[in-house]
């Protein structure tokens, strides 16, 4: 039987294991665990900790972690048993990278936009998010690229993370406390963004970008510190934004995909058997397919629900849309320089062109596939992404 790789917060040297975490990111939950120390019962040898900082009903948690965990148990015959934590009870968004690296969680979703200095390559590629609006293509292209590109792989390894699979949000649109349909109406508005190119566009059209976690959108809109927020449409209902942002403009400001949906602690991953790593790959291929299909369906349904609750749903004016299209061209013209000068990538052209080639490849692979057929998408992901990997060696030190 394999030796159990114990989660960091169950370790006998718990204080040392968590000492690198910024005190502001250690939640009361972690503090309680630290205080309990060795009094905590040990789990069975195949249990492990999985953390998603999104609420349990959010698609990235529900399909990416809760249902993924069920699939892992089913595929492994119960040998692998993820213990899932959702929300910020264990790790806040900005602490996810360090929490997975330090084995607070054995696997976690990690939004790279919150740690640009530690994940510059992932953030350089995310600069292209403003230029795309198809999350179905993106989720598989991002996973393929992030697993196979040597520069990106080195970044994960340098941070003690094994990248297993991607997320991709539906296009981010505008939720506002007042109507924002034109260039004139957007001027002076404080708009929550998640960084990257969209922040530059907001500045260019006269708005004020505010980079705060998505968990702070509701309070910001409620208190008036934000006039608008950009996020996927499902948050109108899932995070009750319809209550504080009664005006929605369906203006695509790009998607987010930076960082792994499943980022494994490298030591924990290496301690698994080859069979277990293969089982996790299979479960992840299925979860990516289910997650993106359901995320899109939920976002579309949320717009209808918000409208039924009395919200106004607008289309952007021609001039506002034109500003987005012009900025997309500008992004493509500057992207190599941005990758090199802003993020320190040695060869920006090679990195960015590899991503764009991979994205185009997946546009072709998915051209004749039923976009709602989870099993068909799962089969393609297993063949084209995970079928190219050797579970005996991938991510193993």
XYZ file of C-alpha atoms in Angstrom:
397
model
C 0.000 0.000 0.000
C 1.266 3.455 -0.799
C 2.332 5.841 1.884
C -0.319 8.456 2.577
C 0.785 11.983 1.765
C -0.833 13.859 4.605
C -2.313 17.333 3.945
C -0.040 20.062 5.219
C -2.490 21.260 7.860
C -2.524 17.763 9.412
C 1.236 17.625 9.578
C 3.104 17.465 12.863
C 5.043 20.548 11.802
C 1.857 22.459 11.028
C 3.115 25.860 12.089
C 6.137 25.567 9.839
C 3.963 24.339 6.973
C 1.778 27.428 7.065
C 4.286 30.045 8.165
C 4.744 31.418 4.644
C 1.084 32.290 4.290
C 0.331 35.931 4.787
C -1.487 36.265 8.099
C -4.269 38.174 6.393
C -5.065 35.153 4.205
C -5.271 32.582 6.984
C -8.938 32.173 7.744
C -10.408 31.505 11.197
C -11.074 27.961 9.967
C -7.371 27.332 9.373
C -6.524 28.962 12.690
C -8.878 26.561 14.452
C -7.246 23.614 12.738
C -3.825 24.852 13.744
C -4.942 25.205 17.335
C -6.364 21.674 17.310
C -3.013 20.287 16.157
C -2.486 16.588 16.685
C -5.912 16.202 18.257
C -7.391 16.052 14.738
C -8.231 12.522 13.613
C -6.184 11.189 10.709
C -8.033 10.441 7.485
C -7.905 7.189 5.580
C -4.814 6.957 3.418
C -6.507 7.904 0.130
C -8.381 10.943 1.429
C -7.203 14.331 0.247
C -8.216 17.972 0.526
C -9.708 19.773 -2.489
C -10.505 23.490 -2.298
C -12.542 25.819 -4.492
C -12.905 29.409 -3.304
C -16.200 29.762 -5.165
C -19.467 29.050 -3.350
C -20.770 25.498 -3.579
C -23.440 26.286 -6.190
C -21.147 28.243 -8.487
C -20.432 26.186 -11.651
C -16.692 26.167 -10.984
C -17.358 24.566 -7.594
C -20.488 22.514 -8.276
C -19.239 20.848 -11.467
C -15.523 21.478 -11.005
C -15.220 20.186 -7.452
C -18.357 18.724 -5.865
C -19.396 16.599 -8.847
C -15.765 16.089 -9.900
C -15.147 14.514 -6.488
C -18.023 12.093 -7.066
C -16.534 11.155 -10.434
C -13.105 10.627 -8.867
C -14.616 8.259 -6.287
C -16.542 6.382 -8.967
C -13.612 5.993 -11.358
C -11.222 4.954 -8.583
C -13.692 2.606 -6.933
C -13.439 4.659 -3.764
C -9.644 4.492 -3.583
C -9.411 8.263 -4.080
C -11.712 10.280 -1.833
C -11.528 14.085 -2.201
C -12.762 16.073 0.777
C -14.129 19.224 -0.859
C -14.159 22.680 0.721
C -15.932 25.513 -1.081
C -16.076 29.242 -0.491
C -13.368 30.975 1.522
C -13.588 28.817 4.641
C -10.186 27.275 3.894
C -8.422 29.544 1.380
C -9.257 33.009 0.098
C -8.807 33.609 -3.659
C -5.465 35.366 -3.272
C -4.191 32.567 -1.011
C -5.041 29.649 -3.298
C -1.669 29.401 -5.028
C 0.276 29.485 -1.800
C -2.211 27.211 -0.084
C -1.782 24.514 -2.735
C 1.969 25.005 -2.862
C 2.199 24.638 0.925
C -0.160 21.636 0.951
C -2.885 23.376 2.933
C -5.035 21.944 0.144
C -3.738 19.072 -1.952
C -5.570 20.484 -4.962
C -7.160 23.907 -5.496
C -8.503 26.181 -8.192
C -6.033 29.015 -8.681
C -6.930 32.255 -10.452
C -3.587 33.516 -11.708
C -4.850 37.094 -12.024
C -4.593 37.382 -8.220
C -0.862 36.494 -8.222
C 0.634 38.085 -11.361
C 4.149 38.370 -9.947
C 4.286 34.625 -9.280
C 2.491 33.529 -12.458
C 3.581 36.024 -15.141
C 3.392 33.555 -18.048
C -0.221 32.616 -17.295
C -1.099 36.283 -16.984
C 0.648 37.155 -20.242
C -1.544 34.631 -22.070
C -4.616 35.919 -20.214
C -4.088 39.273 -21.921
C -5.697 37.611 -24.948
C -8.902 36.976 -22.998
C -10.433 40.202 -24.299
C -10.176 38.835 -27.839
C -12.177 35.643 -27.383
C -15.766 34.882 -26.441
C -16.227 31.094 -26.807
C -15.582 29.323 -23.482
C -16.183 25.872 -24.970
C -13.213 26.228 -27.281
C -11.196 28.080 -24.674
C -11.408 25.530 -21.866
C -9.879 22.748 -23.958
C -7.396 24.996 -25.741
C -6.188 26.443 -22.432
C -5.806 22.992 -20.871
C -3.961 21.696 -23.937
C -1.622 24.691 -24.014
C -1.023 24.804 -20.258
C -0.153 21.109 -20.127
C 2.076 20.993 -23.214
C 3.810 24.370 -23.501
C 7.260 24.079 -21.931
C 7.460 27.685 -20.717
C 4.073 27.486 -19.042
C 4.859 24.075 -17.562
C 8.064 25.408 -16.039
C 6.090 28.169 -14.325
C 3.745 25.653 -12.706
C 6.708 23.520 -11.602
C 8.595 26.517 -10.200
C 5.553 27.241 -8.030
C 5.239 23.658 -6.806
C 2.030 23.052 -8.765
C 0.984 20.287 -11.143
C -1.540 21.660 -13.642
C -4.269 19.139 -14.403
C -7.129 21.022 -16.030
C -8.610 24.354 -17.047
C -11.600 26.524 -16.426
C -13.006 29.110 -18.813
C -15.702 31.585 -17.925
C -18.501 32.681 -20.235
C -17.914 36.196 -21.591
C -17.873 38.821 -18.863
C -20.614 41.413 -19.282
C -21.560 44.602 -17.431
C -23.807 44.643 -14.342
C -24.493 48.219 -13.266
C -26.418 50.259 -10.722
C -27.351 52.713 -13.511
C -27.746 52.159 -17.263
C -24.439 51.918 -19.137
C -25.184 51.518 -22.821
C -23.035 54.166 -24.520
C -19.543 55.615 -24.396
C -20.936 58.676 -22.645
C -22.644 56.614 -19.948
C -19.530 54.569 -19.174
C -17.334 57.612 -18.518
C -16.381 58.034 -14.873
C -17.934 54.722 -13.837
C -16.019 52.636 -11.278
C -16.009 49.188 -12.818
C -14.880 45.986 -11.132
C -12.539 44.073 -13.421
C -10.229 41.134 -12.862
C -7.245 42.867 -14.435
C -5.489 42.146 -17.750
C -6.614 43.813 -20.983
C -10.128 44.695 -19.854
C -8.741 47.162 -17.305
C -6.887 48.977 -20.071
C -10.027 49.147 -22.171
C -12.032 50.554 -19.247
C -9.428 53.283 -18.814
C -9.397 54.002 -22.555
C -13.162 54.624 -22.645
C -13.026 56.871 -19.578
C -14.020 54.421 -16.872
C -12.158 53.595 -13.663
C -11.074 49.938 -13.317
C -11.231 48.506 -9.795
C -9.439 45.189 -9.310
C -11.178 43.345 -6.465
C -12.151 39.663 -6.106
C -15.519 38.636 -7.497
C -16.641 37.863 -3.935
C -16.624 41.631 -3.256
C -18.846 42.656 -6.181
C -22.129 42.611 -4.266
C -20.961 44.740 -1.348
C -19.190 47.159 -3.688
C -22.332 47.706 -5.740
C -24.506 47.855 -2.631
C -22.333 50.485 -0.916
C -21.698 52.507 -4.047
C -17.935 51.943 -4.178
C -18.608 50.263 -7.537
C -20.898 51.484 -10.288
C -20.561 48.345 -12.387
C -19.007 44.906 -12.233
C -17.864 42.634 -15.038
C -18.458 38.930 -14.606
C -20.289 35.991 -16.172
C -24.065 36.318 -16.376
C -24.773 33.503 -13.914
C -23.661 35.801 -11.079
C -26.809 37.862 -11.553
C -28.608 35.009 -9.790
C -25.896 32.896 -8.166
C -24.511 35.902 -6.315
C -27.771 37.871 -6.265
C -26.278 40.772 -8.210
C -29.706 41.460 -9.695
C -30.578 42.999 -6.321
C -27.860 45.680 -6.509
C -27.249 45.926 -10.262
C -30.627 46.158 -12.009
C -29.095 47.147 -15.382
C -27.147 44.617 -17.456
C -25.417 45.352 -20.759
C -24.527 42.312 -22.869
C -21.158 43.670 -23.907
C -18.519 40.940 -24.024
C -15.384 42.141 -22.261
C -13.622 38.828 -22.719
C -13.195 35.631 -20.734
C -10.947 34.434 -17.924
C -8.982 31.214 -17.851
C -5.651 32.017 -16.177
C -4.396 29.415 -13.739
C -5.529 25.852 -13.138
C -9.017 24.795 -12.112
C -7.195 21.827 -10.589
C -3.698 22.720 -9.388
C -2.194 19.853 -7.404
C 0.510 20.157 -4.796
C 3.555 18.673 -6.549
C 4.608 16.521 -3.608
C 1.141 15.100 -3.147
C 0.835 14.374 -6.875
C 4.189 12.582 -6.942
C 3.064 10.423 -4.014
C 0.109 9.026 -5.949
C 0.325 5.820 -7.948
C 0.369 5.842 -11.736
C -3.132 4.367 -11.726
C -4.418 7.099 -9.415
C -2.933 9.852 -11.577
C -4.605 8.328 -14.649
C -7.921 8.170 -12.793
C -7.644 11.860 -11.889
C -6.894 12.722 -15.519
C -10.007 10.844 -16.673
C -12.178 12.484 -14.011
C -10.850 15.908 -14.968
C -11.548 15.452 -18.686
C -15.160 14.674 -17.818
C -15.437 17.517 -15.300
C -14.110 20.114 -17.753
C -16.719 19.031 -20.280
C -19.561 19.064 -17.773
C -18.441 22.314 -16.203
C -18.298 24.370 -19.400
C -21.587 23.038 -20.792
C -23.418 23.702 -17.537
C -21.696 27.052 -16.953
C -22.928 28.304 -20.325
C -26.445 26.985 -19.727
C -26.567 28.576 -16.277
C -25.398 31.940 -17.585
C -28.036 32.005 -20.301
C -30.767 31.026 -17.841
C -29.641 33.703 -15.365
C -30.282 36.481 -17.866
C -33.847 35.270 -18.278
C -34.299 34.978 -14.506
C -32.954 38.467 -13.891
C -35.241 39.906 -16.543
C -38.210 38.137 -14.943
C -37.267 39.800 -11.649
C -37.514 43.221 -13.269
C -33.940 43.834 -14.381
C -33.259 45.664 -17.634
C -31.109 43.782 -20.160
C -29.508 46.023 -22.802
C -27.437 45.604 -25.932
C -24.485 48.017 -26.226
C -24.671 50.984 -28.559
C -22.836 50.734 -31.869
C -20.121 53.148 -30.680
C -19.540 51.211 -27.449
C -19.259 47.956 -29.394
C -16.918 49.585 -31.870
C -14.600 50.641 -29.042
C -14.319 47.007 -27.949
C -13.597 45.786 -31.471
C -10.943 48.455 -31.990
C -9.304 47.576 -28.688
C -9.147 43.904 -29.631
C -7.096 44.823 -32.684
C -4.844 46.918 -30.497
C -4.326 44.002 -28.093
C -3.174 41.754 -30.928
C -0.800 44.412 -32.197
C 0.812 44.881 -28.786
C 0.621 41.380 -27.308
C 4.208 40.265 -27.982
C 5.623 43.418 -26.437
C 3.265 43.200 -23.453
C 4.296 39.589 -22.811
C 7.970 40.520 -22.850
C 8.029 43.985 -21.274
C 5.213 43.693 -18.732
C 5.527 40.020 -17.790
C 9.172 39.293 -18.523
C 8.573 36.481 -21.027
C 11.809 35.810 -22.910
C 10.166 35.033 -26.262
C 6.719 36.585 -26.350
C 6.079 35.714 -29.966
C 6.733 32.005 -29.486
C 4.546 31.820 -26.363
C 1.594 33.773 -27.735
C 1.672 32.175 -31.165
C 1.669 28.722 -29.555
C -1.482 29.626 -27.641
C -3.197 31.070 -30.713
C -2.244 27.989 -32.735
C -3.670 25.732 -30.008
C -6.890 27.748 -29.863
C -7.298 27.489 -33.650
C -6.648 23.749 -33.432
C -9.539 23.354 -30.991
C -11.839 25.464 -33.121
C -11.312 22.817 -35.788
C -11.662 19.853 -33.426
C -14.996 21.112 -32.095
C -16.442 22.349 -35.376
C -18.789 19.394 -35.919
C -19.316 18.319 -32.310
C -22.589 18.726 -30.422
C -21.688 21.514 -27.989
C -24.086 20.125 -25.375
C -22.875 16.492 -25.552
C -20.728 16.124 -22.438
C -19.667 12.560 -23.261
C -18.520 13.530 -26.760
C -16.511 16.456 -25.401
C -15.071 14.220 -22.680
C -13.882 11.714 -25.302
C -12.117 14.397 -27.331
C -10.412 15.821 -24.238
C -9.203 12.394 -23.150
C -7.767 11.702 -26.588
C -6.298 15.072 -27.524
C -5.072 16.277 -24.110
C -4.665 13.487 -21.589
C -4.021 10.757 -24.124
C -0.730 12.461 -24.931
C 0.473 12.246 -21.323
C 2.213 9.426 -19.466
C 0.670 9.317 -15.987
C 3.803 7.594 -14.718
C 5.902 10.684 -15.445
C 3.650 13.743 -15.932
C 4.243 16.204 -13.094
C 6.400 13.738 -11.183
C 9.607 15.115 -9.686
